[in-house]
Coordinates of C-alpha atoms in Angstrom, one line a residue:
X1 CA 13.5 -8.1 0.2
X2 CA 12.1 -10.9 -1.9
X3 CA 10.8 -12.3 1.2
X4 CA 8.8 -9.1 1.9
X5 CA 7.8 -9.0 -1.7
X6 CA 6.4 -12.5 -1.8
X7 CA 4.6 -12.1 1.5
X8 CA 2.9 -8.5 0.0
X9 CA 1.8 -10.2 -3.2
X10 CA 0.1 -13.5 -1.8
X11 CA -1.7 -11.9 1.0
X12 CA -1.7 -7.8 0.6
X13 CA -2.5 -7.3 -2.8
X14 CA -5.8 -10.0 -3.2
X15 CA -7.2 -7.6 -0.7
X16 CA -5.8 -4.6 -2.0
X17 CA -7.3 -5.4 -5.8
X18 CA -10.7 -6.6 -4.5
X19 CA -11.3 -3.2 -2.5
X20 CA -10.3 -1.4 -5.3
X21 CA -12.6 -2.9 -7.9
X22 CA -15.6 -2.7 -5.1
X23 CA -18.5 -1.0 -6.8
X24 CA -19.6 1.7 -4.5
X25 CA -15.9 3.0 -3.7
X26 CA -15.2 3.0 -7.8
X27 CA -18.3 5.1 -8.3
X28 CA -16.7 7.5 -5.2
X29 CA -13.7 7.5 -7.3
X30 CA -15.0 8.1 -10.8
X31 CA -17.6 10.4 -9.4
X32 CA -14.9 13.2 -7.9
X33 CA -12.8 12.7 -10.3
X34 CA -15.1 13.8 -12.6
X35 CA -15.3 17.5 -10.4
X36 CA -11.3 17.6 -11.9
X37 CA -12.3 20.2 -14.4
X38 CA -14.2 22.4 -11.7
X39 CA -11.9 22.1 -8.9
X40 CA -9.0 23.5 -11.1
X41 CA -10.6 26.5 -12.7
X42 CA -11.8 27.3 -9.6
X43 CA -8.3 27.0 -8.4
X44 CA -7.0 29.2 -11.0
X45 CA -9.5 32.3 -9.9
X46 CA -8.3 31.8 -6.3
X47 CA -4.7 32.4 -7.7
X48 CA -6.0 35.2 -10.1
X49 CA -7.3 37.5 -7.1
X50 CA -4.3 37.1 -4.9
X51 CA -1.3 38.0 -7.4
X52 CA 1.6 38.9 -5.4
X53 CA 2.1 42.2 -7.0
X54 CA 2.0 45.6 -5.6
X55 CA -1.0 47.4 -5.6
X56 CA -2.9 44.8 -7.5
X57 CA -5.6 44.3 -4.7
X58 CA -6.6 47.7 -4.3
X59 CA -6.6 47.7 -8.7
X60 CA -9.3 45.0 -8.4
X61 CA -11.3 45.9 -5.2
X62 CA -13.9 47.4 -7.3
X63 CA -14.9 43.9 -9.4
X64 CA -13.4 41.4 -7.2
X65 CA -17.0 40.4 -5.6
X66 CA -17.8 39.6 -9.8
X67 CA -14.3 37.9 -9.7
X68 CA -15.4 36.0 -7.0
X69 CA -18.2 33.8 -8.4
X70 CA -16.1 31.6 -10.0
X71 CA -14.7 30.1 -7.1
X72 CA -17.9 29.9 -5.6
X73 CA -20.1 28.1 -7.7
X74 CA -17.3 25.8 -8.4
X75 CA -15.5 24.9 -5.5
X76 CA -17.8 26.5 -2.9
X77 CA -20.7 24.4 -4.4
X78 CA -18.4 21.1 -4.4
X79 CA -20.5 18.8 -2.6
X80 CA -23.5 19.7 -5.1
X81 CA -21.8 18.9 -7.7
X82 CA -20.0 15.5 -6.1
X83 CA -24.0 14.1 -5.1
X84 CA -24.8 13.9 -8.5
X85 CA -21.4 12.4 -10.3
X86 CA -21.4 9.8 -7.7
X87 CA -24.6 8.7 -8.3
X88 CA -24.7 8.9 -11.9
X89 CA -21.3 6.4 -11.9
X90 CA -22.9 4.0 -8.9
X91 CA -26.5 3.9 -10.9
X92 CA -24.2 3.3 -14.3
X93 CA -22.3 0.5 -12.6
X94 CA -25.7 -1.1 -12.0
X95 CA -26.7 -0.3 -15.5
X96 CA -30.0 1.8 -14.3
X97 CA -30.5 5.1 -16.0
X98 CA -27.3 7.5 -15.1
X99 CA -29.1 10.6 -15.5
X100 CA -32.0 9.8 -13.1
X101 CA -29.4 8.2 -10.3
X102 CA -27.9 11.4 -10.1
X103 CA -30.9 13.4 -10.0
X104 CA -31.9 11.3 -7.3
X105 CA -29.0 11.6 -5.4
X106 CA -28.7 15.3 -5.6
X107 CA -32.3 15.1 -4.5
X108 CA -31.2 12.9 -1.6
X109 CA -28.1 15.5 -0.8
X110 CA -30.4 18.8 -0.5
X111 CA -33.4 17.4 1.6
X112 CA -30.9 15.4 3.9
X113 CA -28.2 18.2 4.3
X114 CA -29.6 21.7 3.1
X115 CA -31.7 23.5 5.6
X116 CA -33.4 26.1 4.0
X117 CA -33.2 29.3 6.2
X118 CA -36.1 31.5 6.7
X119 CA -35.6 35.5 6.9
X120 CA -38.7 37.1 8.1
X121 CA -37.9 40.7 8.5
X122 CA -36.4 42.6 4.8
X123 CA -32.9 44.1 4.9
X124 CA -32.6 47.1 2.8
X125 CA -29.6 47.0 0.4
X126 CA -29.1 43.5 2.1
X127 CA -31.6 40.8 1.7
X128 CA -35.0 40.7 1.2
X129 CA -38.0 38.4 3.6
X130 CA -37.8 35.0 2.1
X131 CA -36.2 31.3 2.3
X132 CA -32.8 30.6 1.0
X133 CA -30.1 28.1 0.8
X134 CA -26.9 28.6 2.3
X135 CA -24.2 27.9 0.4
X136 CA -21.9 27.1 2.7
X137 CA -24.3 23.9 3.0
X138 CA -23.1 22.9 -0.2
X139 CA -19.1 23.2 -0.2
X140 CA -16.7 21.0 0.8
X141 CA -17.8 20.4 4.6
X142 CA -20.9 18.3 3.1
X143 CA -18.8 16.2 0.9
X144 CA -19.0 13.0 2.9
X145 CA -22.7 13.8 3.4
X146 CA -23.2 14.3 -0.2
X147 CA -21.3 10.8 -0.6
X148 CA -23.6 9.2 1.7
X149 CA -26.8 10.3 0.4
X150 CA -25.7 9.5 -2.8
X151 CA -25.3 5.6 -2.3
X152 CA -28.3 5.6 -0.4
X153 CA -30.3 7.0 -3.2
X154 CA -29.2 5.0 -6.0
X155 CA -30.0 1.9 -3.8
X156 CA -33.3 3.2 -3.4
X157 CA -33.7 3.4 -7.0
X158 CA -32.1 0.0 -8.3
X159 CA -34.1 -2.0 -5.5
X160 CA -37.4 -0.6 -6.6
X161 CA -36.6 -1.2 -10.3
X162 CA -35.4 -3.9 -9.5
X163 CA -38.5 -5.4 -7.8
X164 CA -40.6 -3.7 -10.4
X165 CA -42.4 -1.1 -8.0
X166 CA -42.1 1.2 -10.7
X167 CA -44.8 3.0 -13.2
X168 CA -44.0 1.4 -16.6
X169 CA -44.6 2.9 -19.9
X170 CA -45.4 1.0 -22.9
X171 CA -42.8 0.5 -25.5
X172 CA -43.9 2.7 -28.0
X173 CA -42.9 5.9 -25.2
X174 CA -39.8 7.4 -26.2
X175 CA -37.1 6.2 -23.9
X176 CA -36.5 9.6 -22.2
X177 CA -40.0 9.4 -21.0
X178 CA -40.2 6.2 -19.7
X179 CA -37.3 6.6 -18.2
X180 CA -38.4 9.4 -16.1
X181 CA -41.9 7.6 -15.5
X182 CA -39.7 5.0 -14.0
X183 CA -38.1 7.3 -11.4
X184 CA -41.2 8.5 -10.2
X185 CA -42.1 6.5 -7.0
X186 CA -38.2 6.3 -6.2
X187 CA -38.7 9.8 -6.4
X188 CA -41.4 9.9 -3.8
X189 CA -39.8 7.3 -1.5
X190 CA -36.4 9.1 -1.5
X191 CA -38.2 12.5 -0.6
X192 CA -40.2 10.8 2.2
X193 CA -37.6 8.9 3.6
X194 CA -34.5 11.7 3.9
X195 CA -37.5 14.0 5.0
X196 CA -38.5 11.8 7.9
X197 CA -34.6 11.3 8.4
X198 CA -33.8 14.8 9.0
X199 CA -36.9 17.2 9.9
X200 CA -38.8 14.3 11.7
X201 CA -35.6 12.3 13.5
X202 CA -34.3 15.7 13.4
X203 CA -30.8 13.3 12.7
X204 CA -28.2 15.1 10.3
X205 CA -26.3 12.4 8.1
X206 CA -23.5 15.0 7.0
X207 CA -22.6 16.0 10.6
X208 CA -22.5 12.3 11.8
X209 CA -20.6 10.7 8.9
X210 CA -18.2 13.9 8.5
X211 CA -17.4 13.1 12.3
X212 CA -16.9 9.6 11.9
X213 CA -14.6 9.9 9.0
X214 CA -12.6 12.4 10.6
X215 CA -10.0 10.5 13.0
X216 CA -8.8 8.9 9.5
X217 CA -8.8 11.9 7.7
X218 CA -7.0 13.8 10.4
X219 CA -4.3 10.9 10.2
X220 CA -4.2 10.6 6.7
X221 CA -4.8 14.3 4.8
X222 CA -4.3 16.1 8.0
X223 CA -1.3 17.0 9.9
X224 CA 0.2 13.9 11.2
X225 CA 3.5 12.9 9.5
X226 CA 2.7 8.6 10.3
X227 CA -0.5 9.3 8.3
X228 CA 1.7 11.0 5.3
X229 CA 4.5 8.4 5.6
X230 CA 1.5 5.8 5.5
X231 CA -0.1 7.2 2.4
X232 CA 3.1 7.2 0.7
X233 CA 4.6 3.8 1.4
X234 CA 1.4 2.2 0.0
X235 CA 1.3 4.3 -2.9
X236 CA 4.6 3.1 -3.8
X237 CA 4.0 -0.2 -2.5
X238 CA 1.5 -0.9 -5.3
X239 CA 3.2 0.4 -8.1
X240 CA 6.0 -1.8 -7.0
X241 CA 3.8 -4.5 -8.1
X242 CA 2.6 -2.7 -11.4
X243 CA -0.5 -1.6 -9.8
X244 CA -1.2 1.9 -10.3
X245 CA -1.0 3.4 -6.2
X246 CA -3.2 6.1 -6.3
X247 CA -5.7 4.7 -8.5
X248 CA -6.2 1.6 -5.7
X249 CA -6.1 4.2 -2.7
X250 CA -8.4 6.5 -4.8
X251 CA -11.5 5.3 -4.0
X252 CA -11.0 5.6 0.5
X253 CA -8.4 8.6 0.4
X254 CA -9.9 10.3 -2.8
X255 CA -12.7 12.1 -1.0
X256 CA -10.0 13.1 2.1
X257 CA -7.7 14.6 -0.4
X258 CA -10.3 16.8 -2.4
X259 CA -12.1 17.8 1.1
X260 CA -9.0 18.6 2.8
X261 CA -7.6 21.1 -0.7
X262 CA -11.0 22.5 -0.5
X263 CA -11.0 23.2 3.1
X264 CA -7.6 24.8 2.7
X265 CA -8.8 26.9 -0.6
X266 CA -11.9 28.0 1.6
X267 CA -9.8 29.0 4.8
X268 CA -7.4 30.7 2.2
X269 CA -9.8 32.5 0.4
X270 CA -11.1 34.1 4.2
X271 CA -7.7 34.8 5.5
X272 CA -5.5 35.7 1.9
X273 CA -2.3 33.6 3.6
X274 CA -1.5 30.2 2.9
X275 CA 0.6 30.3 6.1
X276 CA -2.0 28.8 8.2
X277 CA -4.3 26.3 6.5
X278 CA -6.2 23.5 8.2
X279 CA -5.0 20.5 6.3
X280 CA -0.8 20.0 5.6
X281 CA -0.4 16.2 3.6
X282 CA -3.2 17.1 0.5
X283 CA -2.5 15.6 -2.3
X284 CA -0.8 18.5 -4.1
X285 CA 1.8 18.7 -1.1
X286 CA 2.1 14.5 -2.6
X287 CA 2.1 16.0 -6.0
X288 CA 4.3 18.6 -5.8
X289 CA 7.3 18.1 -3.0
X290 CA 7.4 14.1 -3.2
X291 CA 6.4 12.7 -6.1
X292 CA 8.0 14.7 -8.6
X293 CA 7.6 13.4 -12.2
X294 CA 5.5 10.8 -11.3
X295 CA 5.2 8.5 -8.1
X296 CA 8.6 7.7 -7.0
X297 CA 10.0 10.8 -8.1
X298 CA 11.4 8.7 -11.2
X299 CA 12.2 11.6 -13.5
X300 CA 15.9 11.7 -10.8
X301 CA 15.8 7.9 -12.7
X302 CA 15.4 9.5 -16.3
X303 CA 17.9 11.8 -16.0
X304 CA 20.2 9.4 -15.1
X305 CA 19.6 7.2 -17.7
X306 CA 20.4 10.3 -20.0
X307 CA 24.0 9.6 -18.4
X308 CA 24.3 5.9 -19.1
X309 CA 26.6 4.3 -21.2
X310 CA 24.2 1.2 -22.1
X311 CA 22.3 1.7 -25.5
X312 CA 19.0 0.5 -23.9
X313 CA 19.3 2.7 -20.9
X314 CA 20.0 5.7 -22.0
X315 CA 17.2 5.6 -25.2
X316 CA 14.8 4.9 -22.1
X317 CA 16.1 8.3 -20.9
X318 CA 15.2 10.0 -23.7
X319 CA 12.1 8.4 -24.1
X320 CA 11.2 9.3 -20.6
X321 CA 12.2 12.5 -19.9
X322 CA 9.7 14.6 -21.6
X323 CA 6.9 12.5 -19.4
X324 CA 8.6 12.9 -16.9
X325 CA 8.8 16.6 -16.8
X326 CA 4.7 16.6 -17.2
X327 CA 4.4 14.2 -14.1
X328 CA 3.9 11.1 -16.5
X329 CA 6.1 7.9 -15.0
X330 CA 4.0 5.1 -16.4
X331 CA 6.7 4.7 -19.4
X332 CA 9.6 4.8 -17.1
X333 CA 8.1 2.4 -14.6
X334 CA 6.6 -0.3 -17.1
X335 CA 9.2 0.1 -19.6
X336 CA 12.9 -0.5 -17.6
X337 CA 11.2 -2.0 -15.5
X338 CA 10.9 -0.8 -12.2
X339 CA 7.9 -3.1 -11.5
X340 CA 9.4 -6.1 -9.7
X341 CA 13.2 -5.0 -10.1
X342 CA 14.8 -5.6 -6.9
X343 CA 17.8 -2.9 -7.6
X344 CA 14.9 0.0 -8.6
X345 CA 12.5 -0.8 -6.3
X346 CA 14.4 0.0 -3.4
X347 CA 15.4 3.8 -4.2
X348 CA 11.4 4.1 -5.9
X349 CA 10.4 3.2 -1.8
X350 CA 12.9 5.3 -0.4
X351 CA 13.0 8.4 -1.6
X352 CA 9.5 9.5 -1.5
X353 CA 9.1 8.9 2.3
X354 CA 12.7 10.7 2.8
X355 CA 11.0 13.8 0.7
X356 CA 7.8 13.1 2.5
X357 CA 10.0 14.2 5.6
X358 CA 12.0 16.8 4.6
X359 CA 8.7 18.6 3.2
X360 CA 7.4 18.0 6.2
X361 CA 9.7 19.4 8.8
X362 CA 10.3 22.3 5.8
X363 CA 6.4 23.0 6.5
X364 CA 5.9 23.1 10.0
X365 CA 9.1 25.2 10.1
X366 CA 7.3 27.9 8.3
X367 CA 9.9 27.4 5.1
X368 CA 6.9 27.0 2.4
X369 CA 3.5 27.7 2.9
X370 CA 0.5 24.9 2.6
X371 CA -1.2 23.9 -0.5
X372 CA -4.3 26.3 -1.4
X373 CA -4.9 25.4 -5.1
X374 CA -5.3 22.5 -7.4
X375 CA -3.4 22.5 -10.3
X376 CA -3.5 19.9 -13.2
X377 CA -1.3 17.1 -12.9
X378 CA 0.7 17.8 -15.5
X379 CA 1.7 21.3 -14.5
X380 CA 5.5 21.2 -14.6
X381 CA 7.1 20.5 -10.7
X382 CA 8.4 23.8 -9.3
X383 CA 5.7 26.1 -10.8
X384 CA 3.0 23.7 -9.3
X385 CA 4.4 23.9 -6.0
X386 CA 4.9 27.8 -6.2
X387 CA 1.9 28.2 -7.2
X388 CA -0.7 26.2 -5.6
X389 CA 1.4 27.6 -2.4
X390 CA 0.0 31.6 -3.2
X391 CA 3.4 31.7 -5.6
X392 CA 5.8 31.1 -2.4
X393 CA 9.2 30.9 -3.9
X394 CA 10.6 29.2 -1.4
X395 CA 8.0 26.5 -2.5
X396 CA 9.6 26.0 -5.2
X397 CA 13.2 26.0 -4.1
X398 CA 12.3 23.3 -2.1
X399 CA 10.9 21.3 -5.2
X400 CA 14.1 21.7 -6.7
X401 CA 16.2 20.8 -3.4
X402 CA 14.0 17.7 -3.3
X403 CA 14.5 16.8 -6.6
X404 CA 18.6 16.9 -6.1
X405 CA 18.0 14.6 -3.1
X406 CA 16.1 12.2 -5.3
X407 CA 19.2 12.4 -7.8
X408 CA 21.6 11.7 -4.8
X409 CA 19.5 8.5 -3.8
X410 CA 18.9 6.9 -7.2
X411 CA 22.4 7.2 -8.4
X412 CA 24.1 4.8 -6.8
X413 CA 21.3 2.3 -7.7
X414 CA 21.3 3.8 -11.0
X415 CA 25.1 2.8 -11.1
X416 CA 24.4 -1.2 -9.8
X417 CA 21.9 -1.3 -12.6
X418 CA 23.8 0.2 -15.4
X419 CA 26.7 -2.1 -14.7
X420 CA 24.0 -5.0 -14.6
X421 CA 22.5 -3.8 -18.1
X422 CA 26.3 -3.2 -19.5
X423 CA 27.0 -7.3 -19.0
X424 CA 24.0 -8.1 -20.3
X425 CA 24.6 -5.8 -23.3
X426 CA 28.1 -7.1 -23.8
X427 CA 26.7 -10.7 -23.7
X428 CA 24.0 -9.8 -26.5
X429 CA 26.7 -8.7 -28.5
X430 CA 29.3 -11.7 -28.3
X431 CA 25.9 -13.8 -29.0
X432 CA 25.4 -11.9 -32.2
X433 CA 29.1 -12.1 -33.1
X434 CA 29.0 -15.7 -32.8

């Protein structure tokens, strides 16, 4: 094990840091997690109009195309939203304006992806003779396109600043204005250029770099229990070193996760079952069935230490419990530590990928339904997974059967630890004494 360890931190981790500290995958990072806020309202109205109770449909048939907008001009318009929070972080990171890089880029995202469509003919009662957008242009099936366009534009825009071909204002123009001056020919050069790109080269960027991505997604977010096993042993992997897992991964599997929860919240909103949904290993199946109370599932560690007969132990139980319960294991993994400790470290490994597994197999089985919201974080184990899985009991039984597993596996560790902790307590004491 130390062997292992040893090998990890001299030649896995350098690379591991340096990828995720690169500038252009950070502002990936930052930028969708900045949707958070949309994503889970959204997800909240997808839960509010499918209520498992009896008659409740038919009560809201009249209003439930009103009910509806929520969902879609937050998580149907996803990718809209993505363009211009990834560029505002990558034209931050730069330190050119934020404001105008993600103007640009949303620029960028429309001309390259959206094709306006042209009715010719009026509808009655339908749609009238006139161009319009299509919406589903701007979900989550343009996400990596909205990515794309996004870096692109912000490049666009620091290069010409940066080799002044740029319309400069004297100093005595309020900053806003000059500011906006300044984007004005990166402006024009980002129209021409994803113009030419897609109605003159007739080339669609979201098509090809959504089809490029998606071997890798399909092993990672999709339905292939190597690519869930993967994502899981270098989450934990990481924090094994005191390097926050998801937080290193975010910035390559972040855009997988939210594309695959909102391809699964799409199909779920056409089809009303969670039974069938495209995508099985999203980050709330992570979230909710593996890593309960925090990577690792270390609250099966707090409650332990709630047993212990060591003074240190057991106040870290009570100290950790209450994060725990709200998915918070930073205090628990720092503070005992797990970091580094070859007794803890070994259960922390295990028993996510043996949940990862049993979730699995309890999936395909037709046990618990797939994921089809996202919740917050903090949202207590059990409820999450019932209901982000269209409130499927069984979803949460199986929380609660995983978290007894974790319990099983940590305890003996737990035990070897304790007994370790109780010598060195003793010792303490007898020092004092003497």
């Amino acid at each position: 094990m130390h062997r292992i360890m040893s090998f990890l931190e001299r030649y896995f981790l350098p690379v591991a840091d340096r990828i995720g500290k690169q500038r252009h995958l950070v502002a990936i990072r930052n930028g969708l997690i900045s949707t958070l806020p949309l994503t889970v309202v959204g997800s909240l109205f997808v839960i509010f109009l499918n209520l498992p109770i009896n008659g409740y449909e038919e009560w809201i048939a009249p209003i439930r195309p009103i009910l509806d907008i929520p969902f879609r001009f937050t998580v149907g318009v996803m990718a809209l939203y993505a363009a211009f929070s990834v560029g505002h972080f990558l034209g931050e990171s730069y330190k050119v304006d934020p404001l105008s890089s993600g103007l640009l880029s949303t620029l960028g995202f429309l001309i390259s992806v959206v094709v306006p469509i042209q009715v010719t003919d009026n509808v009655k009662g339908v749609i009238d003779a006139g161009r319009y957008l299509s919406i589903g242009d701007l979900s989550s099936t343009s996400l990596f396109g909205a990515i794309v366009t996004a870096i692109i534009s912000v490049e666009i825009y620091r290069f010409l600043l940066q080799k002044n071909i740029t319309i400069k204002m004297p100093s005595s123009v309020p900053p806003a204005v000059s500011k906006s001056f300044a984007a004005l020919i990166p402006t024009f050069v980002i129209i021409i250029l994803f113009a030419i790109i897609r109605y003159g080269l007739h080339f669609d960027i979201n098509s090809t770099v959504t089809l490029l991505v998606s071997p890798l997604k399909q092993l990672l977010v999709g339905n292939s229990l190597f690519g869930g096993l993967l994502t899981v042993l270098l989450i934990q992997l990481f924090w094994s070193f005191g390097i926050h897992g998801e937080a290193v991964l975010g910035p390559i599997i972040r855009p997988m996760w939210d594309s695959a929860i909102l391809e699964n919240m799409d199909a779920f909103e056409k089809s009303g079952s969670a039974a069938h949904l495209p995508n099985l290993f999203t980050e709330q199946f992570l979230q909710w069935f593996v890593q309960i109370g925090g990577s690792g599932t270390t609250i099966a560690l707090a409650i332990w230490f709630l047993t212990s007969k060591v003074k240190f132990v057991k106040q870290m139980g009570r100290l950790t419990i209450v994060p725990g319960i709200f998915n918070i294991n930073e205090p628990i993994v720092f503070g005992t530590p797990i970091v580094m400790n070859p007794i803890l470290i070994i259960p922390f490994i295990l028993t996510p990928i043996v949940l990862t597994i049993i979730s699995y197999i309890a999936t395909i089985l037709g046990l618990v339904p797939m994921m089809m919201a996202k919740l917050p974080f903090t949202m207590i184990g059990p409820l999450g997974a019932m209901m982000s899985t269209n409130w499927s009991i069984g979803a949460a039984i199986l929380a609660i059967i995983n978290l007894c597993i974790a319990l099983a596996i940590y305890y003996p560790f737990f035990k070897i630890f304790e007994k370790q902790q109780l010598e060195l307590e003793a010792q303490r004491e007898a020092e004092q004494e003497a």
